[in-house]
């Protein structure tokens, strides 16, 4: 819990902003050079959505009705699948320990890693979502709301998921545990995200849903790194 | 509070309090059940099935209250590192989970005749279901580590994160206008429930609370004893190992 006082940084150590960019850039480079991981999560997203027409039957009316919900649920599961890349590799090879000992506050490092994670696995989901909505025949009136809700909701998924990923470091069967920890906390995002699309299609307007989604992201932005950093310190202690 | 963080003192105090608590629980729950099942009037709309409410509502209150105590104990464990707070949190979680399950099941039994469905995706029901999964997640996380200490710390952080669900449960019936009836006891402007029904409900609620306290103390005592036993066994095994291993250095550790 006790951190070295960060006021007396040696003159050579980078500023907070630079440290943030360095960590985010490192994580981005790592995931781009091992591009397979990110692509696999996207492939899972598409495949899982495609399973639904086989499962519920290809009637366009049914698919159009459940399409936005299907996309959101699969986005949630894809986000969940990608969470173990957030801290686990760094935890196993020891670089997380080095990052925790660095003069930059661990919360900032965690936030940088979450940003990199979202850019690689959250943002592509938001970009792919309208394409999948097209396949499922979701009413075109819902597309702007879908993209906006995904853009506002996926950061919350990465932020909340980071808490679970940090808590389950070093646990037995951490993958299953992670889903038990994180999925209940994802439910509000799912309700509001799918609700935004429904509201836009029915003509009620998605604004209230989008505002609450933005509020969740705004609350999770400072709070989730705090909790995740605390959990990482426990894992390294 | 720090005075009672000492496990030995806790064992002594809890041994004194426990019999009284148990008797009071039995009396209150007995009286409450009598009042709820035989004395309280049937509802003018719901008929006799309103009596499910005397179990459902206290279970729901206690499910939230148990989570709150779990979170408070977790905060104390994180801030002051009291081992007793860790034990309290870990032992409160299964009780709270069972209260949540009772609340969900009794609500479902009531919902079938009243709403015509075992389950509806109403905001109150959904947030209560999330609470149930928060309890399960907490229990799973605490037990997922080989190192007990690490499980306790991780669980404490998760318990604090999960607190966001409590206000959602409380205000879900005000924020969303759905099927579950709004608050009729704890509300601005006083209760709207008839006194003949409120009295048995409050007796039951008090009985449930004392039941929670009794079981929590029992479980905490059992956990402390189990830890003592484990420590003794470990010491014994170490002593036996040292004896069998033969050559030792001056400090007594195996060479």
XYZ file of C-alpha atoms in Angstrom:
492
model
C 0.000 0.000 0.000
C 2.812 2.410 0.922
C 4.250 4.154 -2.078
C 7.596 5.853 -2.334
C 6.956 9.598 -2.229
C 6.712 10.691 -5.838
C 7.463 14.359 -5.126
C 11.197 13.825 -5.142
C 11.658 12.278 -8.538
C 15.183 12.287 -9.833
C 15.629 14.876 -12.533
C 16.025 12.248 -15.230
C 12.747 10.437 -14.574
C 9.983 11.165 -17.078
C 7.019 13.405 -16.278
C 3.635 11.817 -15.510
C 2.301 12.479 -18.985
C 5.374 11.001 -20.589
C 5.274 7.946 -18.337
C 1.632 7.446 -19.291
C 2.438 7.627 -23.009
C 5.441 5.326 -22.618
C 3.420 2.594 -20.892
C 0.482 2.921 -23.287
C 2.851 2.886 -26.267
C 4.684 -0.166 -24.956
C 1.442 -2.097 -24.512
C 0.193 -1.018 -27.932
C 3.435 -2.079 -29.599
C 3.353 -5.399 -27.781
C -0.175 -6.202 -28.874
C 0.378 -5.008 -32.443
C 3.518 -7.118 -32.855
C 1.702 -10.117 -31.413
C -1.296 -9.095 -33.511
C -2.820 -12.543 -33.395
C -4.313 -12.072 -29.933
C -6.340 -9.002 -30.786
C -7.457 -10.483 -34.097
C -8.581 -13.676 -32.371
C -10.827 -11.728 -30.022
C -12.400 -9.992 -33.015
C -12.826 -13.304 -34.788
C -14.559 -14.654 -31.692
C -16.864 -11.614 -31.678
C -17.908 -12.199 -35.283
C -18.210 -15.973 -34.916
C -20.286 -15.796 -31.762
C -22.702 -13.352 -33.409
C -22.952 -15.599 -36.441
C -23.936 -18.528 -34.208
C -27.238 -16.866 -33.334
C -28.923 -17.109 -36.737
C -28.208 -20.852 -36.614
C -29.492 -21.109 -33.067
C -32.712 -19.113 -33.257
C -33.425 -19.611 -36.948
C -32.895 -17.258 -39.879
C -36.250 -15.384 -39.808
C -35.325 -11.712 -40.420
C -37.977 -10.392 -38.016
C -36.611 -12.395 -35.079
C -33.000 -11.534 -35.854
C -33.778 -7.844 -36.272
C -35.571 -7.883 -32.914
C -32.772 -9.562 -30.935
C -29.854 -8.229 -33.016
C -28.745 -5.357 -30.793
C -28.908 -7.524 -27.680
C -26.925 -10.295 -29.362
C -24.223 -7.849 -30.429
C -23.954 -6.407 -26.946
C -23.810 -9.775 -25.203
C -21.119 -11.034 -27.562
C -19.197 -7.767 -27.178
C -19.283 -8.330 -23.401
C -17.954 -11.857 -23.792
C -15.244 -10.742 -26.228
C -14.157 -8.034 -23.796
C -14.056 -10.675 -21.078
C -11.897 -12.958 -23.237
C -9.407 -10.196 -23.913
C -9.030 -9.215 -20.240
C -6.390 -11.780 -19.352
C -3.952 -10.013 -21.695
C -4.256 -6.863 -19.591
C -1.963 -7.817 -16.682
C -1.334 -11.562 -16.791
C 1.646 -11.688 -19.175
C 3.343 -8.812 -17.347
C 2.603 -10.495 -14.032
C 4.122 -13.764 -15.145
C 7.340 -12.371 -16.647
C 7.827 -9.951 -13.759
C 7.557 -6.685 -15.694
C 4.444 -5.779 -13.693
C 6.650 -5.742 -10.613
C 9.073 -3.402 -12.346
C 6.192 -1.131 -13.377
C 4.884 -1.128 -9.805
C 8.328 -0.130 -8.479
C 8.688 2.680 -11.033
C 8.415 6.230 -9.663
C 5.233 6.875 -11.683
C 2.080 6.131 -9.651
C 0.766 2.627 -10.301
C -2.745 4.035 -10.888
C -1.389 5.982 -13.868
C 0.378 2.916 -15.230
C -2.839 0.919 -14.875
C -4.829 3.619 -16.652
C -2.301 3.626 -19.508
C -2.558 -0.149 -19.818
C -6.366 0.083 -19.807
C -6.228 2.697 -22.566
C -3.991 0.461 -24.681
C -6.288 -2.487 -24.001
C -9.342 -0.497 -25.050
C -7.693 0.744 -28.248
C -6.819 -2.812 -29.253
C -9.895 -4.727 -28.097
C -12.693 -2.248 -27.294
C -12.548 0.198 -30.171
C -12.516 -2.514 -32.895
C -15.695 -3.949 -31.365
C -17.397 -0.568 -31.705
C -16.218 -0.302 -35.327
C -17.315 -3.839 -36.213
C -20.688 -3.607 -34.464
C -22.635 -1.837 -37.265
C -21.366 -4.413 -39.756
C -22.746 -7.212 -37.598
C -25.962 -5.264 -37.099
C -26.232 -5.215 -40.884
C -25.861 -8.996 -41.080
C -28.552 -9.478 -38.449
C -30.848 -6.975 -40.167
C -31.151 -4.554 -37.247
C -33.210 -1.480 -38.168
C -30.899 1.146 -39.684
C -32.326 3.773 -37.317
C -30.411 2.059 -34.533
C -26.935 2.239 -36.099
C -25.850 5.665 -34.806
C -27.058 4.737 -31.324
C -25.255 1.390 -31.536
C -21.944 2.979 -32.482
C -22.318 5.737 -29.889
C -23.320 3.289 -27.155
C -20.410 0.993 -28.043
C -17.994 3.919 -28.057
C -19.223 5.020 -24.624
C -19.719 1.550 -23.185
C -16.569 -0.338 -24.200
C -14.253 1.952 -22.151
C -16.331 1.028 -19.093
C -15.915 -2.646 -19.991
C -12.128 -2.258 -20.097
C -12.078 -0.187 -16.890
C -14.324 -2.494 -14.841
C -12.671 -5.555 -16.326
C -9.259 -4.275 -15.217
C -10.399 -4.578 -11.587
C -11.352 -8.215 -12.109
C -8.176 -8.946 -14.083
C -6.034 -7.474 -11.309
C -7.948 -9.273 -8.550
C -7.623 -12.678 -10.196
C -3.836 -12.457 -10.752
C -2.236 -15.609 -9.419
C -5.550 -17.323 -8.692
C -6.354 -20.918 -9.491
C -8.567 -21.217 -12.627
C -8.347 -17.459 -13.027
C -10.239 -17.421 -16.340
C -13.471 -18.822 -14.937
C -13.067 -16.767 -11.784
C -12.632 -13.629 -13.865
C -15.975 -14.146 -15.585
C -17.714 -14.683 -12.243
C -16.212 -11.445 -10.914
C -16.686 -9.235 -13.931
C -19.913 -10.279 -15.655
C -22.252 -9.159 -12.804
C -20.577 -5.752 -12.870
C -21.023 -5.569 -16.681
C -24.813 -5.924 -16.453
C -25.622 -2.180 -16.186
C -23.547 -1.438 -19.306
C -25.332 -4.234 -21.150
C -28.799 -3.020 -20.115
C -28.092 0.579 -21.099
C -26.184 -0.266 -24.263
C -28.832 -2.566 -25.671
C -31.522 -0.199 -24.370
C -30.010 2.711 -26.296
C -30.372 0.860 -29.595
C -33.926 -0.249 -28.767
C -34.895 3.300 -27.807
C -33.423 4.717 -31.010
C -35.290 2.184 -33.143
C -38.597 2.775 -31.368
C -38.192 6.527 -31.861
C -37.882 7.411 -28.175
C -34.331 8.697 -28.618
C -31.205 7.126 -27.167
C -30.034 10.252 -25.353
C -30.880 9.241 -21.747
C -29.252 5.834 -22.174
C -26.146 7.346 -23.728
C -25.885 9.943 -20.965
C -26.012 7.280 -18.248
C -23.450 5.184 -20.158
C -21.201 8.252 -20.290
C -21.776 8.763 -16.556
C -20.734 5.185 -15.814
C -17.581 5.644 -17.886
C -16.868 8.959 -16.158
C -17.224 7.342 -12.728
C -15.190 4.274 -13.646
C -12.382 6.344 -15.188
C -10.915 7.515 -11.852
C -12.269 4.753 -9.571
C -11.386 1.595 -11.522
C -7.618 2.361 -11.778
C -7.593 2.990 -8.017
C -9.162 -0.391 -7.267
C -7.096 -2.219 -9.904
C -3.846 -0.684 -8.646
C -4.727 -1.681 -5.078
C -5.406 -5.221 -6.281
C -2.098 -5.350 -8.175
C -0.209 -4.251 -5.060
C -1.884 -7.094 -3.156
C -0.924 -9.533 -5.905
C 2.723 -8.426 -5.843
C 2.995 -8.171 -2.057
C -13.407 -1.307 18.126
C -9.644 -1.947 18.309
C -10.164 -3.481 21.753
C -12.273 -6.255 20.268
C -9.907 -6.925 17.365
C -8.025 -9.279 19.634
C -9.136 -12.844 18.796
C -8.740 -14.075 22.395
C -10.872 -11.268 23.750
C -13.369 -11.872 20.955
C -13.622 -15.568 21.835
C -14.300 -14.701 25.465
C -16.867 -11.973 24.694
C -18.657 -13.987 22.029
C -18.925 -17.018 24.329
C -20.719 -14.798 26.837
C -23.065 -13.171 24.318
C -23.862 -16.180 22.144
C -26.344 -18.093 24.391
C -28.396 -14.942 25.013
C -28.397 -14.103 21.309
C -29.484 -17.625 20.401
C -32.367 -17.610 22.894
C -33.508 -14.144 21.795
C -33.373 -15.258 18.147
C -35.479 -18.340 18.840
C -38.062 -16.350 20.816
C -38.319 -13.544 18.252
C -38.496 -15.847 15.236
C -41.088 -18.039 17.006
C -43.214 -15.061 17.993
C -42.766 -13.489 14.566
C -43.844 -16.655 12.763
C -46.911 -17.007 15.010
C -47.869 -13.382 14.387
C -47.188 -13.619 10.655
C -48.943 -16.920 10.038
C -51.940 -16.713 12.395
C -52.476 -13.232 13.819
C -51.795 -10.908 10.878
C -54.833 -10.347 8.626
C -54.890 -11.595 5.015
C -54.407 -8.855 2.447
C -57.506 -7.492 0.734
C -55.979 -8.164 -2.689
C -53.367 -10.837 -2.175
C -55.283 -12.991 0.315
C -53.208 -15.454 2.293
C -50.180 -15.331 0.010
C -49.265 -11.988 1.567
C -47.756 -14.072 4.390
C -44.793 -14.895 2.117
C -43.897 -11.236 2.568
C -43.006 -11.850 6.247
C -40.098 -14.038 5.127
C -39.331 -12.351 1.821
C -38.882 -8.774 3.047
C -36.684 -9.515 6.107
C -34.556 -11.823 3.945
C -34.134 -9.031 1.399
C -33.207 -6.502 4.105
C -30.732 -8.872 5.655
C -29.247 -9.737 2.249
C -28.388 -6.062 1.751
C -27.393 -5.534 5.394
C -25.104 -8.565 5.287
C -23.421 -7.182 2.182
C -23.009 -3.829 3.909
C -21.405 -5.502 6.923
C -19.221 -7.525 4.568
C -18.089 -4.299 2.907
C -17.514 -2.496 6.223
C -15.528 -5.446 7.575
C -13.519 -5.501 4.324
C -12.756 -1.786 4.629
C -11.621 -2.296 8.235
C -9.502 -5.262 7.159
C -7.859 -3.205 4.396
C -7.269 -0.103 6.536
C -6.314 -1.510 9.955
C -5.377 -5.053 8.934
C -7.401 -6.605 11.734
C -7.368 -10.368 11.182
C -10.745 -10.546 12.891
C -12.272 -8.228 10.266
C -11.100 -10.593 7.518
C -12.732 -13.494 9.316
C -15.938 -11.505 9.856
C -16.120 -10.614 6.163
C -15.465 -14.156 4.981
C -17.974 -15.664 7.372
C -20.681 -13.074 6.616
C -20.582 -13.804 2.873
C -22.207 -17.290 2.822
C -24.935 -16.149 5.235
C -25.683 -13.153 3.039
C -25.709 -15.354 -0.057
C -28.284 -17.646 1.557
C -30.452 -14.682 2.586
C -30.303 -13.463 -1.018
C -31.283 -16.913 -2.269
C -34.202 -17.057 0.212
C -35.309 -13.616 -0.924
C -35.186 -14.598 -4.607
C -36.911 -17.968 -4.058
C -39.671 -16.668 -1.781
C -40.229 -13.767 -4.158
C -40.519 -16.223 -7.010
C -43.062 -18.340 -5.075
C -45.071 -15.186 -4.412
C -44.697 -13.928 -7.969
C -46.286 -16.993 -9.579
C -49.810 -16.499 -8.072
C -49.590 -12.683 -7.965
C -47.837 -11.675 -11.183
C -48.457 -14.938 -13.028
C -44.737 -15.553 -13.534
C -41.943 -17.129 -11.521
C -39.543 -14.458 -12.626
C -39.768 -11.082 -14.344
C -36.821 -8.989 -15.499
C -37.674 -6.137 -13.231
C -34.992 -3.746 -11.974
C -35.360 -4.802 -8.324
C -35.175 -8.505 -9.153
C -32.234 -8.044 -11.484
C -30.220 -5.982 -9.018
C -30.922 -8.570 -6.311
C -29.715 -11.308 -8.679
C -26.549 -9.290 -9.262
C -26.103 -9.128 -5.479
C -26.315 -12.915 -5.372
C -23.584 -13.200 -7.991
C -21.486 -10.636 -6.137
C -21.650 -12.884 -3.076
C -20.711 -15.921 -5.176
C -17.858 -14.018 -6.836
C -16.575 -12.903 -3.444
C -16.647 -16.445 -2.038
C -14.974 -17.852 -5.166
C -12.264 -15.173 -5.136
C -11.440 -15.623 -1.443
C -11.006 -19.362 -1.967
C -9.113 -19.122 -5.272
C -5.651 -18.548 -3.812
C -3.260 -20.916 -2.126
C -2.223 -18.023 0.070
C -5.068 -17.286 2.516
C -3.923 -13.727 3.110
C -3.948 -12.874 -0.607
C -7.482 -14.270 -0.996
C -8.701 -12.172 1.905
C -7.157 -8.964 0.517
C -8.465 -9.534 -3.023
C -11.921 -10.346 -1.645
C -11.919 -7.165 0.427
C -11.274 -5.025 -2.651
C -14.012 -6.821 -4.606
C -16.447 -6.372 -1.701
C -15.835 -2.625 -1.758
C -16.309 -2.444 -5.540
C -19.608 -4.349 -5.232
C -21.088 -1.750 -2.891
C -22.304 0.154 -5.981
C -25.091 -2.432 -6.226
C -26.636 -1.540 -2.839
C -28.035 1.907 -3.737
C -29.179 0.447 -7.062
C -31.190 -2.214 -5.182
C -32.661 0.335 -2.777
C -33.681 2.889 -5.377
C -34.433 0.532 -8.274
C -38.165 0.722 -7.530
C -38.044 4.531 -7.617
C -35.794 4.949 -10.657
C -37.574 2.418 -12.840
C -41.321 2.181 -12.861
C -41.573 -1.604 -13.107
C -43.477 -4.481 -11.581
C -41.966 -4.721 -8.093
C -43.938 -2.618 -5.593
C -42.245 0.562 -4.320
C -41.021 0.992 -0.739
C -43.794 0.905 1.845
C -41.825 0.827 5.114
C -38.663 2.923 4.851
C -39.898 5.911 2.897
C -40.238 9.661 3.310
C -43.594 10.461 4.899
C -43.756 7.261 6.965
C -44.807 3.702 6.218
C -47.885 3.075 4.093
C -48.308 -0.497 5.294
C -51.098 -1.270 7.820
C -49.964 -1.485 11.462
C -51.445 -4.981 11.814
C -48.995 -6.108 9.107
C -46.092 -3.832 10.032
C -45.802 -5.206 13.592
C -45.257 -8.873 12.623
C -42.918 -7.727 9.833
C -40.741 -5.772 12.238
C -40.673 -8.663 14.730
C -39.565 -10.976 11.925
C -36.973 -8.462 10.723
C -35.509 -8.204 14.222
C -35.530 -11.990 14.511
C -33.723 -12.313 11.163
C -31.144 -9.732 12.276
C -30.431 -11.575 15.519
C -30.288 -14.828 13.573
C -27.662 -13.273 11.308
C -25.671 -12.087 14.338
C -25.899 -15.505 16.013
C -24.812 -17.461 12.963
C -22.066 -14.943 12.183
C -20.627 -15.233 15.706
C -20.850 -19.029 15.559
C -19.117 -19.146 12.178
C -16.422 -16.679 13.280
C -15.725 -18.748 16.405
C -15.507 -21.887 14.291
C -13.153 -20.187 11.830
C -10.866 -18.962 14.601
C -10.790 -22.422 16.163
C -10.077 -23.991 12.764
C -7.144 -21.608 12.262
C -5.789 -22.400 15.721
C -6.079 -26.100 14.985
C -4.262 -25.673 11.680
C -1.476 -23.698 13.331
C -1.113 -26.366 16.041
C -0.994 -29.157 13.448
C 1.615 -27.272 11.468
C 3.729 -26.696 14.577
C 3.388 -30.361 15.475
C 4.376 -31.493 11.983
C 7.358 -29.153 12.003
C 8.456 -30.424 15.392
C 8.123 -34.022 14.223
C 10.031 -33.240 11.031
C 12.821 -31.594 12.972
C 13.055 -34.558 15.306
C 13.206 -37.021 12.432
C 15.654 -35.028 10.331
C 18.547 -35.543 12.666
C 21.438 -33.017 12.590
C 20.476 -29.513 13.625
C 22.309 -26.270 14.094
C 22.407 -24.353 17.348
C 19.162 -22.494 16.620
C 17.290 -25.777 16.244
C 16.584 -25.513 12.511
C 17.326 -28.428 10.247
C 20.768 -28.381 8.650
